[in-house]
Amino acid sequence: MSAPPPSLDALHREHAGRLLALLVRELRDFDLAEEALQEAWEAALRQWPRDGRPGNPAGWLLTVARRRARDRLRRAGTERRALPLLIVDGGSGPARTGERARDHAAAPAGRAGRPTGATGGAGAAGAPPPGVSGLGERVEDEEAAIPDERLRLIFTSCHPALAPETRLALTLRYVAGLPTRAVARLLLVSEATMAARLTRAKRKIAASGIPYRVPEGGELPARLASVLAVIYLLFTEGYLPSSGPRVVRAELCDEAIALARLLRELLPGEPEATALLALTTLQHARRDARVDARGRLVRLPDQERERWRRDEIAAGLALLAAAERESAERAAAGGAGAAAGGTAAGPYLIEARIAAEHDRAETAAATDWQAIAALYAELEAVKPTPAVRLARTVAVAEASGADAALPLLDGIEQALPHSPQPHLARAELLRTLAREEEALAAYDRALSLARNDAVRAHLAARRAELARRI
Amino acid sequence: MLYALLMYQDADFDAQWERASEAERAAVYRLHGDFSTLLESRGAIRGGEELAPVTTATTVRKQDDTAADAVVTDGPFAEVAEHLGGFYVVEARDLDEALEYAKALPVRTVEVRAIITDDQRPPE
């Protein structure tokens, strides 16, 4: 018995991003590519159950989508010509991907020119006369290999000229291929709000000339950092939601990990992409232990480590080792095009090392806090942010005592005025130093800022515990 | 694509500029000269002007776009922290190149806006 064919859902998951990425490149228009691809899926839903699934479903979809795009352009006539087209090429040097498959259809005819003619060689031959397409698509010449243009889609979606929340939305909608409703649900806004945000984003991309290309050479490190940040932001929103009732939103983490995996696949040998996948894998492996039976947040030292997923930790450690090798190779090669941080380890590699230190400890007491504190100092050197300082403070407290850690917190509350975390850290340090009154005041400040219900519950419990004791 | 690089200065820039010595002003103009040289070397310059101080601005306001009556007032249209001090018009292949030029400008705040050209407007 052969395995059953993948469901349409699985097919969609596998091919949607890739097909869209290619169509956007060919048509130079997000909306047209989306609409044409949507029509192709609808045609597949009608036709495949009746006529059987084609041998190359993705090739079939691509051919039909190109045909539908051509129909739409023909119908729209000159109306659409006034709209600005995406800038697809124009880089001076060779791009990092897709250039071998440089598309026949993508050559722009001129600023106002639209590819109104054949948008692809494959679709032209078997095109039915207008009006016949509703009866069924005859696709004779399915393309075998579909060039992978998803890196363009990723870099355009994560362009720094777009607002951070817009980058998240575009990445989920187009790179991960989620429907607008699902993106809205993940990012906790209404579907109408999300649809409007996506429309505005596409308009800005086209009208402001954000190019649909992979950045080259000197631009790459900063742009890659933006892509990594979008994926990690998505992960942390799932790992520790900034608001709402839930303490972990695993569906966000899963999407982020899938995106990190895709990025690594598309940028082989890029140490920070591998490190991001290692980091998210190592952190997500602890998810079952981070929430107790009543849905409350469980801190790292109190987690039941037998509930950590050992297979995922092993996979994460293997990825970390791969990232270390790639980073060393990059450094040996002289750091040309090195990720943020030049020839030194990049921030995600250092964070993955930290996550690995925690995951390797059999018990909380066995944690090598000296090593972790040193790693945080290294991280702060390449990424001097208040959040990193905060995390370093906690590590220093464990390694060298609350006395040594407390001065590191100075100024961090002001630098993170909306976060309860610095106040919580201060409260815990003061508590250790038996400065209870000050600790209670710090818990109160933390409580006044916490918007995540599980974090609030945790803070309230810690405060009550201390108040009872004094 | 054509882009406008709109240069914004702090509200107190004009006063500082008034007080600046000849040498200090010459240094600023030299930086803009270097920028123009960069644009020329890439065939990117399409225009640009320095505006007179915002304290010399005059604003004309009408009830609606085509009203016959207009009210003329002294000063800029809005009291804001930063004022438009001048602009360049550059040809760039995409926003990335326009941003590269904007970053090279010796000005603290630059707003980058694509310019709508004739071929993007509906035909007559």
XYZ file of C-alpha atoms in Angstrom:
594
model
C 0.000 0.000 0.000
C 1.301 3.403 -0.883
C 0.702 6.302 1.441
C -2.549 8.167 0.859
C -2.123 11.392 -1.144
C -1.667 14.451 1.008
C -4.858 16.347 1.760
C -5.534 19.639 0.018
C -4.725 21.346 3.301
C -1.307 19.734 3.380
C -0.782 20.601 -0.275
C -1.727 24.182 0.474
C 0.681 24.285 3.382
C 3.461 22.864 1.243
C 3.006 24.916 -1.914
C 1.070 28.103 -1.139
C 4.040 30.234 -0.134
C 6.218 29.011 -2.932
C 3.592 29.484 -5.634
C 2.701 32.929 -4.367
C 6.354 33.961 -4.179
C 6.879 33.019 -7.816
C 3.641 34.576 -9.056
C 4.389 37.848 -7.262
C 7.722 37.930 -9.019
C 6.200 37.253 -12.423
C 3.162 39.492 -12.100
C 4.836 42.179 -9.962
C 1.568 42.635 -8.075
C 0.636 41.014 -4.745
C -3.124 41.322 -5.233
C -3.126 39.934 -8.739
C -0.932 37.019 -7.673
C -3.159 36.277 -4.685
C -6.383 36.470 -6.665
C -5.055 34.302 -9.476
C -3.710 31.708 -7.074
C -6.969 31.705 -5.143
C -8.866 31.016 -8.370
C -6.468 28.212 -9.178
C -7.146 26.566 -5.789
C -10.879 26.936 -6.362
C -10.533 25.320 -9.777
C -8.586 22.486 -8.162
C -11.318 21.986 -5.557
C -13.897 21.656 -8.311
C -11.914 19.656 -10.769
C -9.613 17.297 -8.888
C -12.327 15.319 -7.115
C -13.954 14.772 -10.518
C -10.980 14.215 -12.817
C -8.398 12.994 -10.352
C -5.422 14.841 -8.979
C -2.754 15.780 -11.522
C 0.676 14.209 -11.235
C 2.270 17.529 -10.409
C -0.341 19.461 -8.409
C 1.875 22.498 -7.868
C 2.688 22.757 -11.567
C -1.007 22.470 -12.380
C -1.876 25.239 -9.910
C 0.861 27.467 -11.285
C -0.273 27.020 -14.852
C -3.886 27.717 -14.007
C -2.985 30.719 -11.837
C -0.914 32.240 -14.643
C -3.803 31.744 -17.018
C -6.261 33.379 -14.625
C -3.920 36.303 -14.099
C -3.703 36.769 -17.838
C -7.489 36.710 -18.090
C -7.798 39.292 -15.349
C -5.267 41.589 -16.971
C -7.038 41.303 -20.300
C -10.362 42.162 -18.680
C -8.965 45.032 -16.674
C -7.409 46.584 -19.769
C -5.649 49.859 -19.169
C -7.293 50.447 -15.804
C -4.616 48.645 -13.891
C -1.748 50.317 -15.677
C -1.935 53.331 -13.443
C -0.994 51.254 -10.408
C 2.659 51.080 -9.510
C 4.264 47.689 -10.094
C 6.561 45.951 -7.686
C 10.217 46.520 -8.373
C 11.517 43.038 -8.944
C 15.037 43.331 -10.196
C 17.499 46.119 -10.377
C 20.231 44.839 -8.105
C 23.622 45.297 -9.686
C 25.267 42.071 -8.617
C 23.891 38.574 -8.763
C 21.126 37.933 -6.279
C 21.539 35.053 -3.915
C 18.730 32.980 -5.151
C 16.493 32.331 -8.051
C 18.759 33.924 -10.588
C 19.521 30.660 -12.307
C 15.859 30.317 -12.933
C 15.623 33.926 -14.084
C 12.185 34.131 -15.330
C 11.230 34.631 -18.890
C 8.057 36.287 -17.717
C 9.504 38.659 -15.188
C 11.371 40.947 -17.583
C 9.603 44.241 -17.092
C 8.540 45.870 -20.308
C 9.027 49.325 -18.894
C 7.756 51.404 -16.071
C 4.183 51.474 -17.270
C 4.332 48.147 -19.045
C 2.474 45.232 -17.618
C 3.100 41.665 -18.575
C -0.176 41.550 -20.419
C 1.057 38.938 -22.819
C 2.045 35.436 -21.918
C 3.094 35.399 -18.299
C 4.713 32.042 -18.614
C 5.709 29.658 -21.317
C 3.898 26.751 -19.805
C 0.429 28.182 -19.685
C 0.228 29.604 -23.160
C -0.126 26.454 -25.210
C -3.120 24.843 -23.585
C -5.089 27.984 -22.765
C -8.790 27.428 -23.359
C -10.810 30.061 -25.164
C -12.475 32.576 -22.856
C -15.553 31.190 -21.196
C -14.414 27.602 -21.354
C -12.204 27.763 -18.315
C -15.151 27.266 -15.973
C -15.747 23.808 -17.375
C -12.339 22.521 -16.518
C -8.711 23.346 -16.894
C -6.733 21.407 -19.427
C -3.168 21.530 -18.296
C -0.887 19.611 -20.582
C 2.517 20.914 -19.807
C 3.035 21.066 -16.068
C 6.282 22.614 -15.031
C 8.514 20.161 -13.261
C 10.498 22.436 -10.984
C 9.100 25.633 -9.531
C 11.826 28.191 -8.826
C 11.907 29.118 -5.167
C 11.425 32.850 -4.730
C 10.389 32.732 -1.092
C 13.482 34.587 0.096
C 12.287 37.616 -1.853
C 8.909 37.255 -0.175
C 10.557 37.030 3.249
C 12.885 40.006 2.819
C 10.139 42.177 1.356
C 7.689 41.220 4.118
C 10.305 42.035 6.778
C 11.536 45.273 5.193
C 12.558 47.857 7.807
C 10.442 50.521 6.072
C 7.367 48.608 7.288
C 6.111 48.840 10.875
C 7.091 45.843 13.028
C 3.493 44.646 13.444
C 3.039 44.922 9.685
C 6.132 42.761 9.111
C 4.645 40.107 11.374
C 1.312 40.230 9.567
C 2.838 40.036 6.079
C 5.149 37.193 7.077
C 2.311 35.138 8.544
C -0.039 35.885 5.671
C 2.304 35.377 2.745
C 5.364 33.432 3.856
C 3.520 31.081 6.207
C 0.517 31.159 3.874
C -2.137 31.611 6.572
C -5.542 33.042 5.704
C -6.208 36.599 6.867
C -8.640 35.311 9.509
C -5.958 33.097 11.029
C -3.380 35.891 11.026
C -5.898 38.170 12.730
C -6.538 35.543 15.392
C -2.836 34.973 16.007
C -2.103 38.689 16.326
C -5.245 39.359 18.377
C -6.957 41.853 16.080
C -10.213 41.643 14.165
C -10.230 40.192 10.677
C -11.317 43.560 9.243
C -8.432 45.325 10.987
C -5.989 42.742 9.703
C -7.349 42.936 6.149
C -6.960 46.710 6.241
C -3.423 46.429 7.623
C -2.421 44.021 4.852
C -3.962 46.243 2.182
C -2.107 49.285 3.486
C 1.117 47.297 3.613
C 0.835 46.122 0.006
C 0.072 49.648 -1.088
C 3.095 50.987 0.717
C 5.335 48.288 -0.772
C 4.323 49.130 -4.313
C 3.971 52.899 -3.986
C 7.165 53.517 -2.029
C 9.258 51.159 -4.134
C 10.165 48.534 -1.546
C 11.850 46.052 -3.877
C 10.951 42.409 -4.258
C 14.469 41.095 -4.029
C 17.038 39.518 -1.768
C 19.495 42.089 -0.396
C 23.103 41.648 -1.380
C 26.534 42.018 0.138
C 26.817 44.817 2.648
C 23.053 45.272 3.033
C 22.430 41.648 3.876
C 23.454 41.555 7.574
C 21.121 44.346 8.671
C 18.256 43.053 6.560
C 18.768 39.512 7.788
C 18.698 40.842 11.341
C 15.268 42.318 10.594
C 13.982 38.961 9.296
C 15.363 37.097 12.313
C 13.826 39.679 14.643
C 10.373 39.246 13.071
C 10.505 35.474 13.492
C 11.819 35.702 17.047
C 9.236 38.334 17.971
C 6.553 35.945 16.754
C 8.102 33.210 18.872
C 8.331 35.313 22.032
C 4.728 36.475 21.589
C 3.854 32.797 21.819
C 6.375 31.930 24.507
C 5.402 34.770 26.801
C 2.343 36.591 25.430
C 2.466 40.286 26.306
C -1.261 40.293 27.040
C -4.237 38.010 27.363
C -5.206 35.086 29.537
C -2.787 32.459 28.279
C 0.726 31.838 29.474
C 1.908 30.051 26.331
C 0.425 30.326 22.863
C 2.032 27.291 21.300
C 0.443 27.910 17.907
C 2.496 31.109 17.574
C 5.653 29.279 18.613
C 4.943 26.544 16.069
C 4.542 29.082 13.266
C 7.745 30.833 14.294
C 9.699 27.579 14.383
C 8.345 26.590 10.969
C 9.456 29.972 9.614
C 12.885 29.614 11.210
C 13.194 26.188 9.614
C 12.232 27.613 6.233
C 14.714 30.469 6.572
C 17.490 28.024 7.369
C 16.553 25.924 4.368
C 16.651 28.988 2.117
C 19.897 30.389 3.578
C 22.014 27.270 4.095
C 25.194 27.873 6.078
C 23.931 31.147 7.597
C 24.894 30.729 11.266
C 22.309 33.114 12.695
C 19.447 31.416 10.824
C 20.550 28.052 12.185
C 21.030 29.569 15.641
C 17.518 31.029 15.636
C 16.076 27.600 14.854
C 18.247 26.078 17.598
C 17.199 28.750 20.099
C 13.468 28.481 19.453
C 13.627 24.674 19.451
C 15.515 24.584 22.759
C 13.096 27.012 24.415
C 9.922 25.469 23.040
C 11.003 22.035 24.318
C 10.166 23.283 27.828
C 6.602 24.404 27.038
C 4.768 21.603 28.900
C 6.601 22.389 32.122
C 6.090 26.153 31.899
C 2.386 25.979 32.773
C 0.944 24.144 35.751
C -2.342 22.237 35.865
C -4.200 25.460 36.707
C -2.694 27.370 33.787
C -0.186 29.311 35.863
C 3.318 30.226 34.754
C 6.023 28.018 36.265
C 9.456 29.610 36.539
C 12.499 27.794 35.242
C 13.856 26.699 38.651
C 10.462 25.238 39.630
C 9.774 23.368 36.410
C 9.442 19.581 36.418
C 12.274 18.811 34.063
C 10.987 15.355 33.219
C 8.231 17.160 31.327
C 10.771 18.776 29.013
C 10.761 17.147 25.592
C 14.053 15.348 25.421
C 13.845 14.573 21.692
C 13.364 18.243 20.893
C 16.218 19.240 23.185
C 18.467 16.748 21.385
C 17.400 18.216 18.040
C 18.040 21.737 19.361
C 21.496 20.812 20.626
C 22.366 19.293 17.230
C 21.214 22.527 15.555
C 23.314 24.526 18.010
C 26.357 22.443 17.095
C 25.631 23.105 13.407
C 25.336 26.843 14.097
C 28.672 26.782 15.968
C 30.331 25.102 12.956
C 28.792 27.575 10.525
C 29.824 30.504 12.690
C 33.409 29.202 12.907
C 33.499 28.708 9.142
C 32.197 32.228 8.635
C 34.859 33.622 10.963
C 37.578 31.591 9.228
C 36.430 32.910 5.865
C 37.153 36.430 7.102
C 33.630 37.350 7.990
C 32.633 38.503 4.513
C 28.902 39.009 4.736
C 28.941 37.836 8.317
C 25.776 38.109 10.294
C 25.271 40.933 12.761
C 28.245 40.794 15.070
C 30.850 40.434 12.349
C 33.233 37.567 12.870
C 32.205 37.093 16.501
C 29.270 34.909 17.471
C 25.984 36.537 16.574
C 23.300 37.309 19.166
C 21.081 34.340 18.315
C 24.005 31.944 18.599
C 24.802 33.277 22.068
C 21.147 33.063 23.099
C 20.989 29.489 21.826
C 24.057 28.654 23.929
C 22.273 30.075 26.965
C 19.109 28.080 26.261
C 21.277 24.968 25.853
C 22.943 25.558 29.243
C 19.517 25.519 30.879
C 18.309 22.519 28.899
C 21.417 20.495 29.734
C 21.062 20.949 33.497
C 19.480 17.826 35.028
C 18.170 19.864 37.954
C 17.795 23.567 38.608
C 20.592 23.313 41.168
C 22.906 21.806 38.551
C 22.598 24.905 36.313
C 25.989 26.382 35.429
C 25.145 29.983 36.315
C 28.750 31.137 35.968
C 28.713 30.038 32.336
C 25.308 31.615 31.756
C 26.310 34.926 33.356
C 29.415 34.993 31.145
C 27.296 34.276 28.051
C 24.950 37.126 28.947
C 27.909 39.481 29.278
C 28.993 38.374 25.804
C 25.451 38.886 24.531
C 25.279 42.355 26.033
C 28.484 43.247 24.190
C 26.894 42.495 20.794
C 23.347 43.498 21.728
C 23.376 46.182 24.422
C 19.666 46.372 25.198
C 17.844 46.765 28.529
C 16.180 43.367 28.058
C 19.567 41.661 27.764
C 20.842 43.527 30.825
C 17.780 42.366 32.732
C 18.368 38.736 31.849
C 22.058 39.120 32.695
C 21.120 40.521 36.102
C 19.170 37.387 36.933
C 22.098 35.195 35.870
C 24.607 37.249 37.873
C 22.387 36.971 40.943
C 22.442 33.197 40.648
C 26.163 33.074 39.935
C 27.459 35.680 42.352
C 24.597 36.685 44.621
C 21.929 39.383 44.749
C 24.466 41.935 46.063
C 26.456 41.729 42.867
C 23.367 41.771 40.663
C 21.362 44.658 42.140
C 23.512 47.511 40.749
C 23.105 46.074 37.224
C 19.391 46.889 37.399
C 19.931 50.619 37.814
C 18.280 52.514 34.988
C 16.599 49.430 33.536
C 13.134 50.269 34.897
C 13.358 53.665 33.174
C 14.606 52.058 29.972
C 11.683 49.609 29.940
C 8.928 51.816 31.349
C 6.061 49.512 30.307
C 7.520 46.203 31.413
C 6.824 44.561 34.768
C 9.949 42.410 34.402
C 12.604 44.805 35.799
C 10.420 45.459 38.836
C 9.911 41.736 39.324
C 13.659 41.153 39.080
C 14.310 43.905 41.611
C 11.649 42.513 43.937
C 13.218 39.058 43.837
C 16.722 40.423 44.511
C 15.526 42.615 47.383
C 13.659 39.665 48.822
C 16.829 37.568 48.760
C 18.627 40.400 50.560
C 15.858 40.450 53.215
C 14.827 43.979 52.249
C 11.151 43.005 52.414
C 9.465 46.427 52.404
C 11.326 47.497 49.294
C 10.581 44.123 47.712
C 6.829 44.543 48.321
C 6.912 47.996 46.720
C 8.704 46.550 43.688
C 6.083 43.771 43.384
C 3.391 46.453 43.449
C 5.053 48.387 40.644
C 5.365 45.163 38.634
C 1.689 44.361 39.220
C 0.643 47.798 38.013
C 2.353 47.119 34.669
C 1.607 43.426 34.045
C -1.032 42.789 31.373
C -0.648 39.035 30.951
C -3.022 37.331 33.340
C -0.669 34.468 34.165
C 2.164 36.885 34.906
C -0.180 38.906 37.120
C -1.204 35.790 38.998
C 2.432 34.843 39.486
C 3.301 38.320 40.789
C 0.339 38.382 43.140
C 1.258 34.971 44.538
C 4.902 35.931 45.115
C 3.864 39.158 46.794
C 1.303 37.457 49.042
C 3.865 34.845 50.075
C 6.307 37.533 51.156
C 3.641 39.652 52.860
C 2.575 36.664 54.947
C 6.133 36.036 56.061
C 6.888 39.528 57.410
C 11.689 55.750 -9.450
C 11.858 59.366 -8.420
C 12.054 60.186 -4.742
C 11.905 63.391 -2.729
C 14.293 63.479 0.223
C 12.664 65.984 2.552
C 15.102 67.375 5.098
C 13.699 68.314 8.484
C 15.470 70.516 11.004
C 14.835 71.074 14.693
C 12.792 74.126 15.565
C 15.877 75.910 16.874
C 17.945 75.175 13.777
C 17.235 78.535 12.144
C 18.411 80.420 15.215
C 21.580 78.347 15.336
C 22.125 78.903 11.629
C 21.793 82.678 12.190
C 24.452 82.557 14.876
C 26.769 80.247 12.934
C 30.092 81.622 11.741
C 31.079 81.827 8.085
C 33.353 78.844 8.572
C 30.628 76.770 10.202
C 28.207 77.510 7.395
C 30.823 76.741 4.797
C 31.397 73.382 6.470
C 27.690 72.512 6.208
C 27.563 73.574 2.552
C 30.648 71.469 1.909
C 28.828 68.405 3.287
C 25.918 69.065 0.943
C 28.420 69.553 -1.871
C 29.871 66.120 -1.091
C 26.371 64.672 -1.138
C 25.645 66.256 -4.511
C 28.922 64.846 -5.833
C 27.837 61.368 -4.675
C 24.497 61.752 -6.447
C 26.144 63.074 -9.613
C 28.619 60.195 -9.677
C 25.654 57.821 -9.791
C 23.624 59.900 -12.181
C 20.932 60.225 -9.547
C 20.447 63.960 -9.029
C 17.224 65.433 -10.389
C 16.962 68.595 -8.318
C 16.969 70.056 -4.866
C 16.633 73.340 -3.043
C 17.408 74.944 0.273
C 14.414 76.699 1.786
C 14.548 80.088 3.545
C 14.103 79.913 7.339
C 10.711 78.725 8.565
C 10.317 82.035 10.453
C 9.891 83.666 7.042
C 7.094 81.306 5.937
C 3.649 82.581 4.961
C 0.611 80.300 4.899
C -2.413 80.633 2.651
C -5.568 78.821 3.761
C -8.924 78.391 2.047
C -12.228 76.957 3.255
C -11.854 74.169 0.741
C -9.561 73.335 -2.117
C -11.213 75.581 -4.686
C -12.673 78.361 -2.547
C -12.226 81.881 -3.861
C -11.347 83.477 -0.526
C -8.084 82.806 1.192
C -6.717 83.761 4.583
C -3.076 84.692 4.638
C -1.160 84.217 7.883
C 2.401 84.673 9.020
C 4.302 81.512 9.820
C 4.296 77.820 8.898
C 1.070 75.825 8.486
C 1.545 73.952 11.769
C 3.542 74.456 14.916
C 5.650 71.316 14.962
C 8.958 70.344 16.485
C 10.714 69.914 13.150
C 10.443 71.956 9.976
C 11.101 71.270 6.337
C 14.410 72.927 5.581
C 15.004 71.777 2.023
C 14.801 68.827 -0.301
C 16.526 66.812 -2.971
C 14.891 64.974 -5.845
C 16.767 61.800 -6.750
C 16.383 58.933 -9.175
C 16.779 55.586 -7.416
C 16.133 52.046 -8.552
C 14.032 51.321 -5.462
C 13.384 52.432 -1.892
C 16.567 50.734 -0.705
C 18.722 52.969 -2.869
C 16.681 56.044 -1.905
C 17.200 55.166 1.772
C 20.919 54.788 1.139
C 20.972 58.383 -0.186
C 18.851 59.598 2.723
C 21.300 58.054 5.190
C 24.202 59.773 3.432
C 22.604 63.216 3.884
C 24.183 65.425 6.565
C 20.779 66.040 8.163
C 19.242 64.543 11.280
C 15.775 63.716 9.933
C 14.965 62.882 6.329
C 11.537 61.851 5.087
C 11.633 59.775 1.920
C 8.623 59.973 -0.385
C 8.212 58.464 -3.815
C 7.197 60.962 -6.485
C 4.202 60.127 -8.646
C 5.227 60.451 -12.268
C 3.069 60.993 -15.354
C 3.082 57.329 -16.342
C 1.392 56.446 -13.031
C -1.509 58.810 -13.634
C -4.555 57.761 -15.613
C -4.360 58.843 -19.256
C -6.123 62.090 -20.147
